[in-house]
């Protein structure tokens, strides 16, 4: 059992939750995740470890409430318990001093980006962070990421904050400017965003790392549910990743496999918008 | 006149193929008593040699024949940490029963059925069991990695020797393959819960959600414990390496079974874990895992649930009983057929399994006749779900962070007959050493390793 010690709302449907998990707090490295099951009968879902405090024995999770399970998890009040939290899982991010690094986050991917930016900053990189959301209220962690970055650029699709458009706008400007061009790019967000970033950096040959989010069950490599095509090989994101060379990832395949249970999930999320629309 | 071997009562096939109730119903008291009397109590005791955990078979059967069930249960429990499991899932026909003297002329004694009868009786009558004397504590601690058959057996043995045992389990529940792999219609989950409770009564601590290699390393365990037993099991699914493997609707057996067995997908109306359900399901493979998948698919409502196997039925590694049960439940057996590719729709869903016909050629090194493709025999089998049940490879999760642990070329931990690995005080057994094998072989490893660990701790 894992006690919830804080649970705050960062943005619409986005919670920052701190849990007591001393072993995970001690062992975790940037880029790793946990498998979480709220209670008996609930499903196992992967969540990135946003931060950890080994001294306090706590880990921080950023949770976007998008489906039935995540909504139930974020409703857990402070002082209550989450039944199962297993980790840290996945490989840690390969961190080195590249020099100039661009870190790109979209939506809740921005939360997954946070531990990477922190680790890259600690390794002495000069970081430009580009984060985006549909509109101002979907932009998260701007202050926290700004404190770790040399530059922070914000984009919104409706122009309600920062640049109007997608994160790829400021990124392509950076790449085009020899004085600002990054030596490495980290991108985390929706699959189309990561694919667009990979397409921008492929031609100039900039090393690009993405953190993938396929469906997972056990998270320990025993089932292959999270498999993704990387180059000519099939990889299991839970043990071989979740971070991969963006120029080798089959994003279309990943995107497609993510829709495997769309019908079943809509059924589970009764009361959610999609189910209501279907009912009409 | 000689008594005939007992028949196990079963749920009728048409009734059971729509639910997850246990198929074998267990013997009645009269059946058990009369079957026990078929044992000749021979001096050779070949049956014991055929049992990987060395159960005192003639002794427990004798106690049963004398209607002394508490004594029978005590003998059984003394030799076997999981008798109710073994009585259900062991391939007795190739082990104890294969060596039974009565089997030379006629049918072997139904040792497995009797083991199950005694173990089930013991579970229902805890008040009538002879009290187990608590062993004196040795003050030594042992960490067991993995709560599957090997780990549970070793833990039970070590606890009875007076050592303080902690089991670390990566999943959120106990049992390993007994929980996530073997379906309820062969092994009700309640049986696992009760067997695990017996270990807890012996003082064994079980910590779930701890992944050795990630949450803690083997090095940390060797620091905190006097000895370590690694039994983390089956590992990564072997890929088919054919086109279309990543289409939607293609499962590895482990994923399909984990969703249904561990997460209760499709079994419980309100399970939060989804599972795809389609009319036509093709399962590739011929082992017990393939049988478990295909019978599960049938219970989830598949109209055509098919086994696709490249050899013939006689070459199938699955138990004869499982094949028989599957057939009774309407499973189709497509033999001498090898998959070439999985064919998908425009939207990325599986729609067929492309296969070719095979014929059996000369025997290979393993003594089995090697299947050879028949040219021009390609054909498609329509399927909305394809399940890969061809096997597993070693999982590198633990070994990746244990550089001193010697591995073989397949990534399995190298251990001697007693389970000793390349690290002093660290033992290993079960599938992480053998590759994918059986529950009872893993249990045999757990038992032998426990004896070796006991010796090591006394040094």
XYZ file of C-alpha atoms in Angstrom:
739
model
C 0.000 0.000 0.000
C 1.325 3.424 -0.960
C 0.125 6.496 0.901
C -0.809 9.682 -0.957
C 0.860 12.619 0.823
C -0.159 15.362 -1.589
C -2.469 15.682 -4.560
C -2.744 19.044 -6.313
C -4.407 20.098 -9.544
C -1.902 21.702 -11.951
C -4.275 22.211 -14.858
C -7.555 20.852 -16.082
C -7.449 17.041 -15.576
C -3.784 17.166 -14.615
C -2.765 16.206 -11.089
C 0.579 16.204 -9.327
C 0.566 13.399 -6.779
C 3.242 12.608 -4.196
C 3.355 9.038 -2.846
C 5.318 7.316 -0.101
C 7.471 4.719 -1.911
C 10.932 4.676 -0.296
C 12.480 1.859 -2.340
C 11.363 3.365 -5.648
C 12.470 6.855 -4.565
C 15.930 5.503 -3.817
C 16.345 3.412 -6.967
C 14.747 5.601 -9.637
C 16.578 7.453 -12.399
C 15.294 9.993 -14.926
C 13.232 8.414 -17.702
C 11.812 5.576 -15.609
C 8.190 4.786 -14.807
C 5.983 2.831 -12.414
C 3.013 0.519 -12.948
C 0.096 1.622 -10.800
C -3.066 -0.263 -9.796
C -5.438 1.701 -7.605
C -7.316 -1.187 -6.026
C -8.403 -4.796 -6.410
C -10.164 -5.225 -9.772
C -8.606 -2.113 -11.313
C -6.177 -2.177 -14.251
C -2.416 -1.668 -14.234
C -1.344 1.548 -15.935
C 2.133 2.976 -16.586
C 2.958 6.440 -15.164
C 6.269 8.272 -15.484
C 8.096 9.098 -12.275
C 8.183 12.897 -12.444
C 10.505 13.401 -9.516
C 11.700 11.699 -6.346
C 12.950 12.625 -2.901
C 15.033 9.716 -1.600
C 15.477 11.386 1.802
C 11.727 11.760 2.306
C 11.061 8.401 0.617
C 8.568 9.883 -1.824
C 7.984 9.890 -5.567
C 6.035 12.415 -7.636
C 3.648 11.388 -10.388
C 2.019 13.713 -12.907
C -1.279 12.131 -13.877
C -3.558 13.221 -16.674
C -7.080 12.021 -16.017
C -8.109 10.867 -19.487
C -9.783 7.511 -18.924
C -11.785 5.673 -16.277
C -8.708 4.398 -14.419
C -6.711 7.623 -14.320
C -9.801 9.539 -13.188
C -10.234 7.185 -10.245
C -6.538 7.469 -9.353
C -6.533 11.282 -9.232
C -9.607 11.179 -6.981
C -7.554 9.481 -4.247
C -7.470 11.939 -1.330
C -4.393 12.790 0.724
C -3.919 10.229 3.497
C -5.490 7.422 1.448
C -3.633 4.613 -0.239
C -2.917 3.294 -3.720
C -2.755 -0.488 -3.573
C 0.044 -1.265 -6.016
C 2.972 0.816 -7.259
C 5.758 -1.211 -8.894
C 9.022 0.176 -10.177
C 11.163 1.907 -11.138
C 10.745 0.331 -14.585
C 12.286 0.895 -17.990
C 15.768 2.053 -18.845
C 17.060 5.318 -17.447
C 17.627 8.201 -19.851
C 21.097 8.284 -21.335
C 22.341 11.623 -20.001
C 25.530 13.284 -21.211
C 26.689 16.824 -21.858
C 25.681 17.474 -25.454
C 26.032 21.227 -25.129
C 22.856 22.766 -26.545
C 19.790 20.613 -26.081
C 16.191 21.243 -27.081
C 13.542 19.639 -24.870
C 10.116 19.516 -26.437
C 6.944 18.672 -24.546
C 3.343 18.462 -25.673
C 0.341 18.181 -23.365
C 0.898 15.747 -20.484
C 4.173 14.802 -22.188
C 5.463 17.999 -20.623
C 5.281 16.257 -17.256
C 7.238 13.272 -18.580
C 9.782 15.787 -19.913
C 10.302 17.357 -16.487
C 12.692 14.719 -15.000
C 14.663 14.665 -18.263
C 15.146 18.440 -18.250
C 16.195 18.262 -14.620
C 18.783 15.544 -15.289
C 20.059 17.271 -18.448
C 20.432 20.559 -16.560
C 22.346 18.804 -13.781
C 24.696 17.393 -16.450
C 25.511 20.947 -17.544
C 23.515 21.164 -20.761
C 22.280 24.487 -22.092
C 18.589 23.795 -22.439
C 15.906 25.356 -24.541
C 12.562 23.989 -23.470
C 9.637 24.236 -25.843
C 6.259 23.298 -24.411
C 2.880 23.487 -25.977
C -0.806 22.931 -25.388
C -4.119 23.437 -27.116
C -4.638 26.691 -25.233
C -3.261 28.533 -22.191
C -4.965 26.324 -19.619
C -3.325 23.174 -21.013
C 0.188 24.584 -20.617
C 1.733 23.026 -17.529
C 4.926 23.216 -15.461
C 6.079 26.418 -17.206
C 7.618 27.889 -14.011
C 9.334 24.650 -12.982
C 10.782 24.028 -16.447
C 11.687 27.697 -16.884
C 13.837 27.533 -13.745
C 15.879 24.667 -15.225
C 16.189 26.031 -18.764
C 18.174 28.799 -20.419
C 15.190 29.568 -22.630
C 11.573 28.616 -22.232
C 9.317 28.878 -25.263
C 5.582 28.324 -25.046
C 3.227 27.572 -27.904
C -0.555 27.296 -27.994
C -2.686 26.199 -30.914
C -5.087 29.112 -30.399
C -2.384 31.657 -29.584
C -3.784 32.304 -26.086
C -0.248 32.105 -24.682
C 3.183 32.436 -26.319
C 3.665 31.476 -29.958
C 0.562 30.581 -31.940
C 0.891 27.132 -33.466
C 2.691 23.882 -32.694
C 5.949 23.207 -30.812
C 7.567 22.350 -34.130
C 7.436 26.059 -35.122
C 10.041 27.382 -32.664
C 12.010 24.130 -32.985
C 12.458 24.484 -36.747
C 13.538 28.128 -36.249
C 16.170 26.940 -33.778
C 17.437 24.263 -36.129
C 17.660 26.759 -39.008
C 19.822 29.163 -36.968
C 23.458 27.910 -36.795
C 24.015 29.905 -33.574
C 21.079 28.173 -31.841
C 20.878 24.727 -33.503
C 20.693 21.979 -30.832
C 23.112 19.061 -30.628
C 20.365 16.837 -29.260
C 16.581 16.931 -29.019
C 14.323 15.226 -26.472
C 10.638 15.066 -27.379
C 7.728 13.755 -25.325
C 4.076 14.133 -26.196
C 1.337 12.844 -28.463
C 2.561 10.481 -31.180
C 1.921 12.930 -34.094
C 3.998 15.569 -32.283
C 6.930 13.214 -31.716
C 6.718 12.066 -35.330
C 6.787 15.698 -36.547
C 9.833 16.444 -34.374
C 11.624 13.344 -35.722
C 10.911 14.500 -39.267
C 12.407 17.949 -38.519
C 15.663 16.624 -37.073
C 16.232 13.670 -39.418
C 17.622 15.692 -42.345
C 20.122 17.760 -40.297
C 21.091 14.575 -38.431
C 20.395 15.838 -34.921
C 20.300 13.066 -32.325
C 16.652 12.841 -31.211
C 15.241 10.826 -28.353
C 11.540 10.215 -27.773
C 9.754 8.619 -24.824
C 7.043 6.258 -26.072
C 3.707 5.516 -24.447
C 2.352 2.186 -25.763
C -0.234 0.064 -23.914
C 1.352 -1.894 -21.054
C 0.154 -4.664 -18.732
C 2.966 -5.948 -16.527
C 5.702 -3.458 -17.465
C 8.418 -6.055 -16.784
C 8.894 -7.562 -20.252
C 6.878 -10.712 -19.841
C 3.960 -10.063 -22.201
C 5.082 -7.970 -25.175
C 1.904 -5.881 -25.151
C 4.027 -2.706 -25.434
C 6.016 -3.799 -28.474
C 7.090 -1.195 -30.993
C 8.967 -1.403 -34.261
C 12.357 0.336 -33.965
C 14.400 0.121 -37.159
C 14.257 -3.502 -38.270
C 13.626 -4.823 -34.760
C 10.618 -5.351 -32.516
C 11.360 -3.817 -29.100
C 9.462 -3.976 -25.815
C 9.092 -0.382 -24.627
C 8.874 -1.430 -20.959
C 12.318 -3.074 -20.864
C 14.160 -1.771 -23.961
C 12.722 1.763 -23.583
C 10.585 3.746 -23.057
C 13.116 6.057 -24.789
C 14.241 5.317 -28.332
C 16.044 6.930 -31.260
C 13.215 8.931 -32.848
C 14.626 8.428 -36.342
C 14.084 4.653 -36.084
C 10.630 4.493 -34.455
C 7.590 3.368 -36.474
C 5.245 6.098 -35.180
C 2.348 5.043 -37.413
C 2.487 1.511 -36.017
C 2.613 2.843 -32.454
C -0.271 5.180 -33.085
C -2.317 2.355 -34.561
C -1.687 -0.109 -31.714
C -2.758 2.582 -29.222
C -6.284 2.357 -30.675
C -6.588 -1.409 -29.943
C -9.040 -0.984 -27.072
C -10.743 2.257 -28.066
C -14.164 0.585 -28.099
C -13.604 -1.203 -24.781
C -12.234 1.955 -23.146
C -15.211 4.020 -24.240
C -17.408 1.406 -22.590
C -15.372 1.550 -19.350
C -15.469 5.343 -19.238
C -19.259 5.567 -18.965
C -20.057 9.128 -18.148
C -17.176 10.389 -20.247
C -17.930 12.532 -23.271
C -17.249 9.858 -25.850
C -19.623 7.346 -24.248
C -22.326 10.023 -23.970
C -21.948 10.843 -27.641
C -22.136 7.184 -28.573
C -25.291 6.877 -26.456
C -26.916 9.708 -28.416
C -11.869 -59.175 -9.730
C -9.454 -56.279 -10.104
C -10.808 -52.783 -9.469
C -10.671 -50.459 -12.512
C -8.818 -47.131 -12.363
C -11.114 -44.399 -11.147
C -12.648 -41.873 -13.561
C -12.497 -38.190 -12.641
C -15.964 -36.625 -12.742
C -16.050 -33.572 -15.048
C -18.395 -30.734 -15.904
C -20.131 -31.527 -19.226
C -18.268 -29.947 -22.162
C -21.204 -27.873 -23.447
C -21.739 -26.383 -19.995
C -18.093 -25.686 -19.128
C -17.018 -24.211 -22.480
C -18.981 -21.051 -21.662
C -17.574 -20.430 -18.182
C -14.354 -20.562 -16.163
C -15.498 -23.157 -13.600
C -13.048 -25.946 -12.833
C -13.501 -28.788 -15.324
C -12.323 -31.659 -13.106
C -14.653 -31.968 -10.142
C -12.501 -34.120 -7.856
C -13.078 -37.647 -6.561
C -15.773 -38.637 -4.082
C -14.696 -40.192 -0.775
C -15.711 -43.666 -2.004
C -13.801 -43.218 -5.266
C -10.680 -42.047 -3.438
C -10.799 -44.907 -0.957
C -11.250 -47.557 -3.624
C -8.530 -46.040 -5.841
C -6.133 -45.930 -2.876
C -6.710 -49.642 -2.416
C -5.435 -50.273 -5.951
C -1.941 -49.320 -4.822
C 0.066 -52.536 -4.333
C 2.373 -50.894 -1.760
C 5.221 -52.436 -3.747
C 8.747 -52.445 -2.363
C 10.312 -50.897 -5.465
C 8.483 -47.554 -5.004
C 9.239 -46.528 -8.608
C 6.566 -43.851 -8.407
C 8.589 -41.870 -5.854
C 11.578 -41.792 -8.209
C 9.276 -40.396 -10.895
C 8.202 -37.462 -8.705
C 10.477 -34.407 -9.003
C 9.794 -33.453 -5.364
C 9.974 -37.049 -4.111
C 6.560 -37.280 -2.454
C 6.264 -40.405 -0.230
C 3.545 -41.734 -2.497
C 2.975 -45.277 -1.106
C 2.893 -43.884 2.435
C 0.287 -41.190 1.823
C -1.811 -43.589 -0.241
C -1.598 -46.197 2.532
C -2.831 -43.668 5.088
C -5.660 -42.764 2.718
C -6.531 -46.460 2.173
C -6.723 -46.810 5.981
C -9.072 -43.791 5.980
C -6.564 -41.782 8.038
C -6.817 -38.510 6.139
C -5.008 -36.330 8.711
C -1.992 -38.606 8.440
C -2.173 -38.717 4.632
C -2.297 -34.913 4.563
C 0.627 -34.636 6.951
C 2.809 -36.952 4.835
C 1.893 -35.123 1.637
C 2.406 -31.666 3.096
C 5.782 -32.709 4.495
C 7.097 -33.483 1.025
C 5.251 -31.033 -1.197
C 4.567 -27.334 -0.570
C 1.751 -27.185 -3.172
C -0.091 -30.542 -3.246
C -3.466 -29.142 -4.355
C -1.693 -27.469 -7.288
C 0.383 -30.531 -8.226
C -2.620 -32.839 -8.043
C -4.195 -30.636 -10.715
C -1.455 -29.522 -13.088
C 1.361 -32.128 -12.921
C 1.765 -34.329 -16.015
C 1.542 -37.480 -13.846
C 1.342 -39.682 -16.942
C 4.995 -38.899 -17.713
C 6.174 -38.823 -14.070
C 4.964 -40.774 -11.015
C 2.190 -42.668 -12.805
C 4.452 -43.566 -15.748
C 6.586 -45.648 -13.369
C 3.723 -47.220 -11.371
C 4.019 -51.029 -11.279
C 0.283 -51.412 -11.853
C 0.676 -49.571 -15.120
C 2.702 -52.456 -16.584
C -0.469 -54.573 -16.892
C -3.423 -52.233 -17.030
C -3.811 -48.733 -15.651
C -1.443 -46.983 -13.233
C -2.822 -45.887 -9.863
C -4.347 -42.383 -10.217
C -1.729 -40.819 -7.947
C -2.476 -37.269 -9.085
C -6.188 -37.589 -8.366
C -5.446 -39.004 -4.916
C -2.973 -36.207 -4.147
C -5.618 -33.688 -5.110
C -8.247 -35.465 -3.009
C -6.095 -35.412 0.127
C -4.925 -31.822 -0.397
C -8.478 -30.565 -0.987
C -9.704 -32.422 2.075
C -6.935 -30.818 4.142
C -7.933 -27.341 2.944
C -11.522 -27.925 3.999
C -10.635 -29.465 7.379
C -7.861 -27.342 8.904
C -9.164 -28.184 12.404
C -8.544 -31.911 11.832
C -4.951 -31.581 10.655
C -2.132 -32.708 12.885
C -0.454 -29.595 14.210
C 2.865 -28.886 12.565
C 5.554 -28.290 15.173
C 7.126 -24.849 14.654
C 10.809 -25.372 13.969
C 13.358 -23.651 16.178
C 14.576 -20.469 14.524
C 18.070 -20.669 13.051
C 18.368 -16.881 13.010
C 19.282 -17.049 9.311
C 17.468 -15.065 6.634
C 16.788 -16.064 3.019
C 15.452 -13.888 0.183
C 13.437 -15.684 -2.484
C 13.018 -13.867 -5.811
C 9.712 -14.764 -7.430
C 6.509 -16.166 -5.976
C 5.956 -18.894 -8.587
C 6.127 -22.658 -8.048
C 9.919 -22.773 -7.516
C 9.946 -19.834 -5.093
C 6.929 -21.022 -3.093
C 8.377 -24.528 -2.764
C 11.788 -23.276 -1.657
C 10.157 -20.863 0.786
C 8.060 -23.642 2.340
C 11.037 -25.956 2.726
C 13.296 -23.243 4.168
C 10.642 -22.051 6.624
C 10.218 -25.640 7.868
C 13.990 -25.705 8.445
C 13.663 -22.674 10.739
C 15.014 -19.987 8.415
C 13.323 -16.584 8.123
C 12.123 -16.299 4.505
C 11.035 -13.210 2.528
C 9.624 -13.665 -0.989
C 9.902 -10.696 -3.384
C 7.304 -10.707 -6.176
C 7.228 -8.248 -9.112
C 3.498 -8.542 -9.818
C 0.764 -7.388 -7.450
C -0.334 -10.908 -6.556
C 1.188 -14.274 -5.634
C 1.650 -17.510 -7.541
C 3.585 -16.535 -10.668
C 2.439 -18.652 -13.600
C -0.109 -20.391 -11.350
C -1.896 -17.021 -11.084
C -1.323 -15.306 -14.437
C -0.778 -18.320 -16.712
C -2.891 -21.331 -15.764
C -6.614 -20.594 -16.170
C -9.248 -21.031 -13.454
C -10.854 -23.942 -15.288
C -7.696 -25.949 -14.553
C -6.593 -24.332 -11.293
C -9.043 -22.179 -9.304
C -7.324 -19.095 -7.880
C -8.742 -19.920 -4.456
C -6.423 -22.955 -4.372
C -3.380 -20.693 -4.799
C -4.636 -18.349 -2.077
C -4.998 -21.260 0.330
C -1.612 -22.777 -0.481
C 0.018 -19.368 -0.020
C -1.810 -18.931 3.298
C -0.199 -22.148 4.557
C 3.222 -20.598 3.859
C 2.234 -17.379 5.602
C 1.267 -19.475 8.660
C 4.779 -20.921 8.590
C 6.114 -17.368 8.928
C 7.042 -16.671 5.291
C 6.782 -12.949 4.403
C 5.644 -12.057 0.872
C 6.354 -8.589 -0.545
C 4.581 -7.879 -3.836
C 5.428 -5.017 -6.237
C 9.171 -5.502 -5.710
C 11.088 -6.087 -8.938
C 14.537 -7.490 -8.297
C 16.883 -5.901 -10.817
C 14.910 -2.647 -10.611
C 13.414 -1.913 -7.175
C 16.283 -3.764 -5.481
C 19.325 -5.501 -6.960
C 20.715 -8.963 -6.288
C 23.734 -7.245 -4.710
C 21.448 -5.476 -2.222
C 19.771 -8.786 -1.380
C 23.083 -10.532 -0.732
C 23.950 -7.720 1.661
C 20.666 -7.894 3.567
C 20.121 -11.687 3.586
C 22.270 -14.720 4.422
C 21.280 -16.460 1.172
C 19.270 -15.725 -1.981
C 17.193 -18.022 -4.202
C 16.414 -16.659 -7.683
C 13.258 -18.094 -9.257
C 11.940 -15.245 -11.380
C 10.705 -17.514 -14.112
C 9.570 -17.632 -17.650
C 10.663 -14.368 -19.198
C 10.077 -12.692 -22.525
C 7.793 -14.119 -25.182
C 9.601 -15.596 -28.204
C 8.551 -13.626 -31.260
C 7.233 -15.411 -34.343
C 9.283 -13.124 -36.596
C 6.732 -13.224 -39.366
C 5.160 -10.233 -41.153
C 2.128 -8.708 -39.424
C 3.185 -9.595 -35.909
C 2.476 -6.082 -34.614
C -1.069 -5.853 -36.009
C -3.907 -5.152 -33.588
C -5.341 -8.440 -32.357
C -2.005 -10.279 -32.193
C -1.214 -11.374 -28.647
C 1.667 -13.219 -27.072
C 0.201 -16.015 -24.917
C 1.528 -14.333 -21.765
C -0.349 -11.115 -22.498
C -3.607 -12.868 -23.402
C -3.505 -15.108 -20.324
C -2.345 -12.322 -17.979
C -5.232 -10.106 -19.036
C -7.787 -12.871 -18.462
C -6.302 -14.726 -15.469
C -4.517 -12.059 -13.413
C -6.547 -9.007 -14.442
C -9.887 -10.853 -14.864
C -10.526 -9.279 -18.285
C -13.550 -10.874 -19.931
C -14.146 -12.965 -16.813
C -15.680 -10.339 -14.603
C -18.216 -7.881 -15.950
C -16.631 -4.895 -14.196
C -12.941 -5.717 -14.754
C -11.173 -2.497 -15.739
C -8.731 -4.368 -17.991
C -10.035 -4.870 -21.538
C -9.572 -7.907 -23.795
C -10.475 -8.266 -27.466
C -13.166 -10.836 -28.258
C -13.570 -12.144 -31.793
C -15.423 -15.020 -33.473
C -12.305 -16.613 -34.954
C -9.191 -17.113 -32.849
C -6.022 -18.849 -34.058
C -3.502 -20.042 -31.461
C -0.036 -20.945 -32.736
C 1.722 -23.729 -30.801
C 1.144 -27.206 -29.385
C 2.060 -26.985 -25.706
C -0.041 -26.611 -22.563
C 0.139 -22.818 -22.911
C -1.447 -23.073 -26.356
C -4.212 -25.301 -24.919
C -4.824 -22.809 -22.098
C -5.097 -19.955 -24.617
C -7.412 -21.728 -27.031
C -9.746 -23.008 -24.299
C -9.814 -19.508 -22.795
C -10.645 -17.990 -26.188
C -13.519 -20.475 -26.504
C -14.841 -19.418 -23.103
C -14.628 -15.755 -24.120
C -17.085 -16.598 -26.915
C -15.006 -17.534 -29.969
C -17.103 -19.576 -32.403
C -13.969 -21.017 -33.999
C -11.048 -21.476 -31.622
C -8.177 -23.124 -33.451
C -4.821 -24.683 -32.630
C -2.301 -24.201 -35.439
C 0.637 -26.612 -35.075
C 3.411 -27.425 -37.507
C 3.746 -31.058 -36.448
C 1.022 -33.662 -35.890
C -1.159 -34.299 -32.838
C 1.074 -37.193 -31.714
C 4.037 -34.795 -31.509
C 2.213 -32.188 -29.404
C 3.950 -31.433 -26.101
C 0.610 -30.647 -24.391
C -0.848 -33.118 -21.905
C -3.150 -35.725 -23.422
C -5.885 -34.683 -20.971
C -5.683 -31.035 -22.086
C -5.948 -32.021 -25.750
C -8.936 -34.237 -24.962
C -10.659 -31.511 -22.969
C -10.006 -28.938 -25.692
C -11.501 -31.218 -28.351
C -14.592 -31.903 -26.239
C -15.044 -28.158 -25.890
C -15.122 -27.701 -29.645
C -11.564 -26.535 -30.290
C -10.405 -27.199 -33.858
C -6.993 -28.766 -34.385
C -5.264 -27.623 -37.571
C -2.243 -29.900 -37.694
C 0.878 -29.967 -39.908
C 0.379 -26.270 -40.576
C 2.971 -23.531 -40.128
C 2.262 -19.769 -40.086
C 3.946 -17.642 -42.763
C 2.409 -14.214 -42.121
C -0.408 -12.442 -40.351
C -2.645 -10.595 -42.788
C -4.250 -7.330 -41.705
C -7.036 -5.002 -42.757
C -6.440 -1.460 -43.991
C -7.034 -0.271 -40.418
C -4.365 -2.485 -38.939
C -6.568 -5.266 -37.525
C -5.791 -8.949 -37.942
C -7.995 -10.658 -40.512
C -6.242 -13.922 -41.353
C -3.303 -16.169 -40.640
C -1.427 -17.147 -43.803
C -0.133 -20.707 -43.479
C 1.476 -23.504 -45.398
C 0.951 -27.246 -45.109
C 3.760 -29.343 -43.679
C 4.723 -33.021 -43.819
C 6.903 -34.901 -41.365
C 10.415 -35.715 -42.546
C 13.160 -37.723 -40.807
C 13.755 -37.394 -37.046
C 16.023 -34.559 -35.849
C 18.600 -34.573 -32.999
C 15.774 -34.353 -30.433
C 14.228 -37.513 -31.879
C 11.144 -35.724 -33.183
C 10.300 -35.879 -36.874
C 11.136 -32.576 -38.478
C 8.279 -30.836 -40.303
C 8.964 -29.830 -43.920
C 6.959 -27.373 -45.995
C 4.872 -28.661 -48.884
C 5.534 -26.383 -51.860
C 2.543 -24.472 -53.182
C 0.326 -25.333 -50.209
C -0.194 -21.771 -48.901
C -3.670 -20.927 -47.623
C -5.361 -18.370 -45.343
C -7.218 -19.118 -42.120
C -9.629 -16.277 -41.244
C -8.940 -14.998 -37.723
C -9.711 -11.829 -35.753
C -7.234 -12.736 -33.020
C -3.897 -14.527 -33.369
C -2.149 -15.761 -30.229
C 1.527 -16.669 -30.247
C 2.128 -19.588 -27.858
C 5.471 -20.815 -29.203
C 7.505 -20.200 -26.036
C 9.543 -17.734 -24.000
C 13.154 -16.565 -23.642
C 14.994 -15.512 -20.492
C 14.001 -12.086 -19.158
C 17.082 -9.846 -18.708
C 15.435 -7.600 -16.108
C 17.176 -9.152 -13.096
C 20.374 -10.346 -14.752
C 21.090 -6.962 -16.386
C 21.912 -5.519 -12.956
C 23.771 -8.590 -11.641
C 27.049 -8.551 -13.594
C 28.635 -11.308 -11.477
C 25.838 -13.761 -12.215
C 26.989 -16.170 -14.928
C 24.541 -16.754 -17.797
C 24.486 -19.241 -20.665
C 24.197 -18.205 -24.315
C 20.401 -18.027 -24.082
C 20.554 -15.668 -21.116
C 19.502 -18.287 -18.544
C 21.226 -18.311 -15.158
C 23.892 -21.018 -14.910
C 23.351 -23.174 -11.806
C 24.579 -26.648 -10.797
C 22.290 -29.545 -9.820
C 21.801 -28.047 -6.382
C 21.020 -24.598 -7.752
C 24.331 -22.941 -6.797
C 25.131 -20.038 -9.159
C 28.444 -18.295 -9.853
C 27.845 -16.047 -6.806
C 28.436 -17.704 -3.397
C 25.210 -17.839 -1.400
C 23.069 -17.120 -4.446
C 21.043 -20.055 -5.769
C 18.650 -20.279 -8.722
C 16.040 -22.659 -10.095
C 12.936 -23.064 -12.232
C 12.453 -21.513 -15.654
C 15.164 -18.836 -15.225
C 17.635 -21.769 -15.225
C 15.798 -24.280 -17.443
C 13.998 -22.066 -19.931
C 10.261 -22.679 -20.233
C 9.530 -25.984 -18.440
C 6.852 -27.350 -16.098
C 5.480 -26.373 -12.693
C 6.671 -29.588 -11.073
C 10.234 -29.360 -12.439
C 10.435 -25.820 -11.027
C 9.184 -27.167 -7.706
C 11.810 -29.910 -7.771
C 14.463 -27.215 -8.278
C 13.046 -25.235 -5.367
C 13.169 -28.257 -3.107
C 16.750 -29.233 -4.025
C 17.949 -25.629 -3.763
C 16.356 -25.304 -0.315
C 18.335 -28.335 0.874
C 21.532 -26.858 -0.596
C 20.824 -23.452 0.966
C 20.270 -25.134 4.341
C 23.672 -26.844 4.004
C 25.262 -23.559 2.948
C 23.798 -21.717 5.951
C 25.057 -24.391 8.353
C 28.622 -24.051 7.079
